[in-house]
Amino acid sequence: MRKMSFQRCARTDKGVSAAGQVVSLKVWLIDDILDKINSHLPSHIRILGLKRVTGGFNSKNKCDARTYFYMLPTFAFAHKDRDVQDETYRLSTETLQQVNRLLACYTGTHNFHNFTSQKGPREPSARRYILEMYCEEPFVREGLEFAVIKVKGQSFMMHQIRKMVGLVVAIVKGYAPESVLERSWGEEKVDVPKAPGLGLVLERVHFEKYNQRFGRDGLHEPLDWTQEEGKVAAFKEQYIYPTIVSTERDERSMAQWLSTLPVHDFSATALATASTSAKVGLSLKMLAQWVPSSLEGSDGDGDTD
């Protein structure tokens, strides 16, 4: 019996779908093991490959980064004066450049306490490191244009990715000024909208430190799954993308969420600070530096951590 790592793809109807999850377990290496395992699984859950790993390997603890993608109809980026669900909308080069400029602002280490309901502004674990975030070129499915946002980070908190997407959408549509993004890193509470969970998919888990130490020791293969890329792409085209497209058409989750953006007050924190300072003087600003913001409730959505 050997310790093995399996790459699996899964489409889920609730929570986060996975296009490249990795699980580790000890198994007997029998002939045609992948086919035998897959024969007992539903069609929307597939084991795509396996690698021999070290005896103490744990796929959750050894993962040092994750890549998610968020697929959304591009009418989400249309200006707020347009119809909330204009299926004829096509993302212009200029708007795509604006989206990518804003998404790039998330890279590096920031205090993301405003992007989750689980952390206070002074908690060290609210600081997260984002390696890259960008939007790919749009494509059309069933007459509706979609785009995929990729984000790679060391780890993510509950709702973090959906709120990162939500704030950029609000800025591009004209509901919020770009200054809100910079202000969200501060300690004060900022009203950050949470985009729908439908389009969120775990794209890949990374084991870069493990690969550097064991990937070329002659006994173990690096966990990069390059040979399975074609199978992953086919799985996304067969199960994940069609599910997102059909569910969006049936439930209109993005269109309904976009209609709620006008109720968000993106200047509330700044206005409250100015108003209170005028009444009681500058000493209250010192107080605001150590009084944590209240946290709102959360129902969870599958963002990791």
PDB file of C-alpha atoms in Angstrom, residues 74-249:
ATOM      1  CA  THR A  74     -19.999  40.564 -18.750  1.00  0.00           C
ATOM      2  CA  PHE A  75     -23.146  42.695 -18.462  1.00  0.00           C
ATOM      3  CA  ALA A  76     -22.102  42.858 -14.796  1.00  0.00           C
ATOM      4  CA  PHE A  77     -19.543  45.479 -15.915  1.00  0.00           C
ATOM      5  CA  ALA A  78     -22.007  47.592 -17.899  1.00  0.00           C
ATOM      6  CA  HIS A  79     -22.552  51.124 -16.591  1.00  0.00           C
ATOM      7  CA  LYS A  80     -25.340  51.442 -14.048  1.00  0.00           C
ATOM      8  CA  ASP A  81     -27.446  53.495 -16.475  1.00  0.00           C
ATOM      9  CA  ARG A  82     -27.859  50.473 -18.779  1.00  0.00           C
ATOM     10  CA  ASP A  83     -30.443  47.737 -18.357  1.00  0.00           C
ATOM     11  CA  VAL A  84     -29.467  45.445 -15.478  1.00  0.00           C
ATOM     12  CA  GLN A  85     -29.518  42.408 -17.784  1.00  0.00           C
ATOM     13  CA  ASP A  86     -28.638  43.542 -21.282  1.00  0.00           C
ATOM     14  CA  GLU A  87     -27.734  40.311 -23.104  1.00  0.00           C
ATOM     15  CA  THR A  88     -26.479  42.276 -26.094  1.00  0.00           C
ATOM     16  CA  TYR A  89     -23.748  43.865 -23.978  1.00  0.00           C
ATOM     17  CA  ARG A  90     -20.185  43.101 -25.027  1.00  0.00           C
ATOM     18  CA  LEU A  91     -17.167  43.985 -22.921  1.00  0.00           C
ATOM     19  CA  SER A  92     -15.042  46.657 -24.597  1.00  0.00           C
ATOM     20  CA  THR A  93     -11.257  46.634 -24.587  1.00  0.00           C
ATOM     21  CA  GLU A  94     -11.236  49.823 -22.507  1.00  0.00           C
ATOM     22  CA  THR A  95     -13.544  48.367 -19.835  1.00  0.00           C
ATOM     23  CA  LEU A  96     -11.539  45.143 -19.681  1.00  0.00           C
ATOM     24  CA  GLN A  97      -8.393  47.197 -19.139  1.00  0.00           C
ATOM     25  CA  GLN A  98     -10.124  49.093 -16.320  1.00  0.00           C
ATOM     26  CA  VAL A  99     -11.253  45.831 -14.717  1.00  0.00           C
ATOM     27  CA  ASN A 100      -7.723  44.425 -14.838  1.00  0.00           C
ATOM     28  CA  ARG A 101      -6.215  47.613 -13.454  1.00  0.00           C
ATOM     29  CA  LEU A 102      -8.562  47.417 -10.468  1.00  0.00           C
ATOM     30  CA  LEU A 103      -8.067  43.674  -9.953  1.00  0.00           C
ATOM     31  CA  ALA A 104      -4.292  44.210  -9.942  1.00  0.00           C
ATOM     32  CA  CYS A 105      -4.725  46.469  -6.905  1.00  0.00           C
ATOM     33  CA  TYR A 106      -5.511  43.357  -4.834  1.00  0.00           C
ATOM     34  CA  THR A 107      -2.064  41.829  -5.425  1.00  0.00           C
ATOM     35  CA  GLY A 108       0.372  41.830  -2.544  1.00  0.00           C
ATOM     36  CA  THR A 109      -0.408  41.716   1.166  1.00  0.00           C
ATOM     37  CA  HIS A 110      -3.454  43.612   2.441  1.00  0.00           C
ATOM     38  CA  ASN A 111      -5.771  43.653   5.411  1.00  0.00           C
ATOM     39  CA  PHE A 112      -8.899  41.952   4.030  1.00  0.00           C
ATOM     40  CA  HIS A 113     -11.064  42.243   7.152  1.00  0.00           C
ATOM     41  CA  ASN A 114     -13.654  44.165   5.118  1.00  0.00           C
ATOM     42  CA  PHE A 115     -13.895  41.235   2.704  1.00  0.00           C
ATOM     43  CA  THR A 116     -15.114  38.686   5.239  1.00  0.00           C
ATOM     44  CA  SER A 117     -17.521  38.580   8.173  1.00  0.00           C
ATOM     45  CA  GLN A 118     -15.160  36.509  10.293  1.00  0.00           C
ATOM     46  CA  LYS A 119     -12.237  38.812  11.054  1.00  0.00           C
ATOM     47  CA  GLY A 120     -11.716  42.037  12.933  1.00  0.00           C
ATOM     48  CA  PRO A 121      -9.430  44.809  11.633  1.00  0.00           C
ATOM     49  CA  ARG A 122      -6.683  44.050  14.145  1.00  0.00           C
ATOM     50  CA  GLU A 123      -6.545  40.289  13.657  1.00  0.00           C
ATOM     51  CA  PRO A 124      -3.234  39.230  12.057  1.00  0.00           C
ATOM     52  CA  SER A 125      -5.007  36.456  10.112  1.00  0.00           C
ATOM     53  CA  ALA A 126      -7.004  39.090   8.206  1.00  0.00           C
ATOM     54  CA  ARG A 127      -3.825  39.927   6.297  1.00  0.00           C
ATOM     55  CA  ARG A 128      -3.673  37.778   3.168  1.00  0.00           C
ATOM     56  CA  TYR A 129      -1.232  37.612   0.266  1.00  0.00           C
ATOM     57  CA  ILE A 130      -2.572  37.664  -3.317  1.00  0.00           C
ATOM     58  CA  LEU A 131      -0.104  36.642  -6.006  1.00  0.00           C
ATOM     59  CA  GLU A 132      -2.174  37.609  -9.051  1.00  0.00           C
ATOM     60  CA  MET A 133      -5.696  38.537 -10.094  1.00  0.00           C
ATOM     61  CA  TYR A 134      -6.867  39.302 -13.612  1.00  0.00           C
ATOM     62  CA  CYS A 135      -9.790  38.944 -16.026  1.00  0.00           C
ATOM     63  CA  GLU A 136      -9.373  36.905 -19.195  1.00  0.00           C
ATOM     64  CA  GLU A 137     -10.763  37.731 -22.621  1.00  0.00           C
ATOM     65  CA  PRO A 138     -14.567  37.278 -22.778  1.00  0.00           C
ATOM     66  CA  PHE A 139     -16.338  34.515 -24.686  1.00  0.00           C
ATOM     67  CA  VAL A 140     -19.927  33.806 -25.742  1.00  0.00           C
ATOM     68  CA  ARG A 141     -22.082  30.911 -24.546  1.00  0.00           C
ATOM     69  CA  GLU A 142     -25.681  30.552 -25.728  1.00  0.00           C
ATOM     70  CA  GLY A 143     -25.719  34.142 -26.970  1.00  0.00           C
ATOM     71  CA  LEU A 144     -24.575  35.549 -23.618  1.00  0.00           C
ATOM     72  CA  GLU A 145     -21.056  36.885 -23.107  1.00  0.00           C
ATOM     73  CA  PHE A 146     -19.080  35.673 -20.094  1.00  0.00           C
ATOM     74  CA  ALA A 147     -15.648  36.385 -18.673  1.00  0.00           C
ATOM     75  CA  VAL A 148     -13.447  34.492 -16.220  1.00  0.00           C
ATOM     76  CA  ILE A 149     -11.562  36.209 -13.391  1.00  0.00           C
ATOM     77  CA  LYS A 150      -8.544  34.273 -12.085  1.00  0.00           C
ATOM     78  CA  VAL A 151      -7.118  34.833  -8.605  1.00  0.00           C
ATOM     79  CA  LYS A 152      -4.161  33.071  -6.988  1.00  0.00           C
ATOM     80  CA  GLY A 153      -3.410  33.516  -3.308  1.00  0.00           C
ATOM     81  CA  GLN A 154      -1.789  31.745  -0.400  1.00  0.00           C
ATOM     82  CA  SER A 155      -5.178  31.360   1.286  1.00  0.00           C
ATOM     83  CA  PHE A 156      -8.621  32.938   1.305  1.00  0.00           C
ATOM     84  CA  MET A 157     -11.186  33.736   3.975  1.00  0.00           C
ATOM     85  CA  MET A 158     -14.926  33.124   3.910  1.00  0.00           C
ATOM     86  CA  HIS A 159     -16.566  35.282   1.214  1.00  0.00           C
ATOM     87  CA  GLN A 160     -13.271  37.020   0.390  1.00  0.00           C
ATOM     88  CA  ILE A 161     -13.194  36.282  -3.338  1.00  0.00           C
ATOM     89  CA  ARG A 162     -16.868  37.082  -3.858  1.00  0.00           C
ATOM     90  CA  LYS A 163     -16.406  40.425  -2.103  1.00  0.00           C
ATOM     91  CA  MET A 164     -13.240  41.198  -4.076  1.00  0.00           C
ATOM     92  CA  VAL A 165     -15.202  40.655  -7.281  1.00  0.00           C
ATOM     93  CA  GLY A 166     -18.232  42.496  -5.922  1.00  0.00           C
ATOM     94  CA  LEU A 167     -16.339  45.676  -5.094  1.00  0.00           C
ATOM     95  CA  VAL A 168     -14.659  45.835  -8.513  1.00  0.00           C
ATOM     96  CA  VAL A 169     -18.029  45.363 -10.221  1.00  0.00           C
ATOM     97  CA  ALA A 170     -19.508  48.186  -8.114  1.00  0.00           C
ATOM     98  CA  ILE A 171     -16.640  50.504  -9.076  1.00  0.00           C
ATOM     99  CA  VAL A 172     -16.730  49.694 -12.798  1.00  0.00           C
ATOM    100  CA  LYS A 173     -20.512  50.160 -12.917  1.00  0.00           C
ATOM    101  CA  GLY A 174     -20.191  53.591 -11.308  1.00  0.00           C
ATOM    102  CA  TYR A 175     -21.773  52.894  -7.925  1.00  0.00           C
ATOM    103  CA  ALA A 176     -18.551  53.359  -5.953  1.00  0.00           C
ATOM    104  CA  PRO A 177     -15.472  55.561  -6.392  1.00  0.00           C
ATOM    105  CA  GLU A 178     -12.098  53.886  -6.881  1.00  0.00           C
ATOM    106  CA  SER A 179     -10.975  55.362  -3.551  1.00  0.00           C
ATOM    107  CA  VAL A 180     -13.208  52.828  -1.751  1.00  0.00           C
ATOM    108  CA  LEU A 181     -10.800  50.044  -2.674  1.00  0.00           C
ATOM    109  CA  GLU A 182      -7.869  51.777  -0.990  1.00  0.00           C
ATOM    110  CA  ARG A 183     -10.041  52.707   1.996  1.00  0.00           C
ATOM    111  CA  SER A 184     -11.095  49.075   2.450  1.00  0.00           C
ATOM    112  CA  TRP A 185      -7.560  48.179   3.624  1.00  0.00           C
ATOM    113  CA  GLY A 186      -7.989  50.476   6.632  1.00  0.00           C
ATOM    114  CA  GLU A 187      -9.437  49.596  10.013  1.00  0.00           C
ATOM    115  CA  GLU A 188     -12.819  51.261   9.542  1.00  0.00           C
ATOM    116  CA  LYS A 189     -15.776  49.211   8.335  1.00  0.00           C
ATOM    117  CA  VAL A 190     -16.493  49.571   4.619  1.00  0.00           C
ATOM    118  CA  ASP A 191     -19.666  48.314   2.951  1.00  0.00           C
ATOM    119  CA  VAL A 192     -18.304  45.748   0.466  1.00  0.00           C
ATOM    120  CA  PRO A 193     -20.952  43.927  -1.623  1.00  0.00           C
ATOM    121  CA  LYS A 194     -20.713  40.146  -2.001  1.00  0.00           C
ATOM    122  CA  ALA A 195     -21.098  38.836  -5.554  1.00  0.00           C
ATOM    123  CA  PRO A 196     -23.214  35.681  -6.097  1.00  0.00           C
ATOM    124  CA  GLY A 197     -21.606  32.334  -5.369  1.00  0.00           C
ATOM    125  CA  LEU A 198     -22.615  30.689  -8.647  1.00  0.00           C
ATOM    126  CA  GLY A 199     -19.482  31.450 -10.665  1.00  0.00           C
ATOM    127  CA  LEU A 200     -16.864  30.585  -8.033  1.00  0.00           C
ATOM    128  CA  VAL A 201     -14.729  27.537  -8.878  1.00  0.00           C
ATOM    129  CA  LEU A 202     -11.555  26.122  -7.346  1.00  0.00           C
ATOM    130  CA  GLU A 203      -9.235  25.954 -10.358  1.00  0.00           C
ATOM    131  CA  ARG A 204      -6.052  24.506  -8.886  1.00  0.00           C
ATOM    132  CA  VAL A 205      -4.126  23.875  -5.680  1.00  0.00           C
ATOM    133  CA  HIS A 206      -0.388  24.488  -5.669  1.00  0.00           C
ATOM    134  CA  PHE A 207       2.375  22.540  -3.933  1.00  0.00           C
ATOM    135  CA  GLU A 208       5.411  24.589  -4.919  1.00  0.00           C
ATOM    136  CA  LYS A 209       7.438  24.087  -1.725  1.00  0.00           C
ATOM    137  CA  TYR A 210       6.731  20.348  -1.763  1.00  0.00           C
ATOM    138  CA  ASN A 211       7.779  20.138  -5.409  1.00  0.00           C
ATOM    139  CA  GLN A 212      11.052  21.947  -4.712  1.00  0.00           C
ATOM    140  CA  ARG A 213      11.945  19.474  -1.969  1.00  0.00           C
ATOM    141  CA  PHE A 214      10.597  16.164  -3.281  1.00  0.00           C
ATOM    142  CA  GLY A 215       9.553  16.644  -6.908  1.00  0.00           C
ATOM    143  CA  ARG A 216      12.935  15.688  -8.335  1.00  0.00           C
ATOM    144  CA  ASP A 217      14.319  13.291  -5.723  1.00  0.00           C
ATOM    145  CA  GLY A 218      14.014  10.298  -8.045  1.00  0.00           C
ATOM    146  CA  LEU A 219      11.198   8.706  -6.048  1.00  0.00           C
ATOM    147  CA  HIS A 220       8.334  11.180  -6.372  1.00  0.00           C
ATOM    148  CA  GLU A 221       6.841  13.195  -9.200  1.00  0.00           C
ATOM    149  CA  PRO A 222       6.124  16.913  -8.873  1.00  0.00           C
ATOM    150  CA  LEU A 223       2.481  17.690  -8.172  1.00  0.00           C
ATOM    151  CA  ASP A 224       1.895  19.909 -11.176  1.00  0.00           C
ATOM    152  CA  TRP A 225      -0.694  17.796 -13.068  1.00  0.00           C
ATOM    153  CA  THR A 226       0.480  19.091 -16.440  1.00  0.00           C
ATOM    154  CA  GLN A 227      -0.523  15.857 -18.161  1.00  0.00           C
ATOM    155  CA  GLU A 228      -4.093  16.224 -16.910  1.00  0.00           C
ATOM    156  CA  GLU A 229      -4.640  19.768 -18.241  1.00  0.00           C
ATOM    157  CA  GLY A 230      -6.593  18.513 -21.256  1.00  0.00           C
ATOM    158  CA  LYS A 231      -8.900  16.418 -19.086  1.00  0.00           C
ATOM    159  CA  VAL A 232      -9.496  19.360 -16.756  1.00  0.00           C
ATOM    160  CA  ALA A 233     -10.366  21.652 -19.668  1.00  0.00           C
ATOM    161  CA  ALA A 234     -12.757  19.049 -21.083  1.00  0.00           C
ATOM    162  CA  PHE A 235     -14.424  18.602 -17.692  1.00  0.00           C
ATOM    163  CA  LYS A 236     -14.978  22.347 -17.358  1.00  0.00           C
ATOM    164  CA  GLU A 237     -16.485  22.529 -20.842  1.00  0.00           C
ATOM    165  CA  GLN A 238     -18.743  19.529 -20.228  1.00  0.00           C
ATOM    166  CA  TYR A 239     -19.928  20.213 -16.692  1.00  0.00           C
ATOM    167  CA  ILE A 240     -18.843  23.439 -14.999  1.00  0.00           C
ATOM    168  CA  TYR A 241     -19.317  26.077 -17.696  1.00  0.00           C
ATOM    169  CA  PRO A 242     -22.702  24.735 -18.884  1.00  0.00           C
ATOM    170  CA  THR A 243     -23.947  24.586 -15.294  1.00  0.00           C
ATOM    171  CA  ILE A 244     -22.984  28.207 -14.647  1.00  0.00           C
ATOM    172  CA  VAL A 245     -24.520  29.361 -17.937  1.00  0.00           C
ATOM    173  CA  SER A 246     -27.792  27.464 -17.537  1.00  0.00           C
ATOM    174  CA  THR A 247     -28.190  28.385 -13.870  1.00  0.00           C
ATOM    175  CA  GLU A 248     -27.560  32.054 -14.630  1.00  0.00           C
ATOM    176  CA  ARG A 249     -30.212  31.959 -17.329  1.00  0.00           C
TER     177      ARG A 249
END
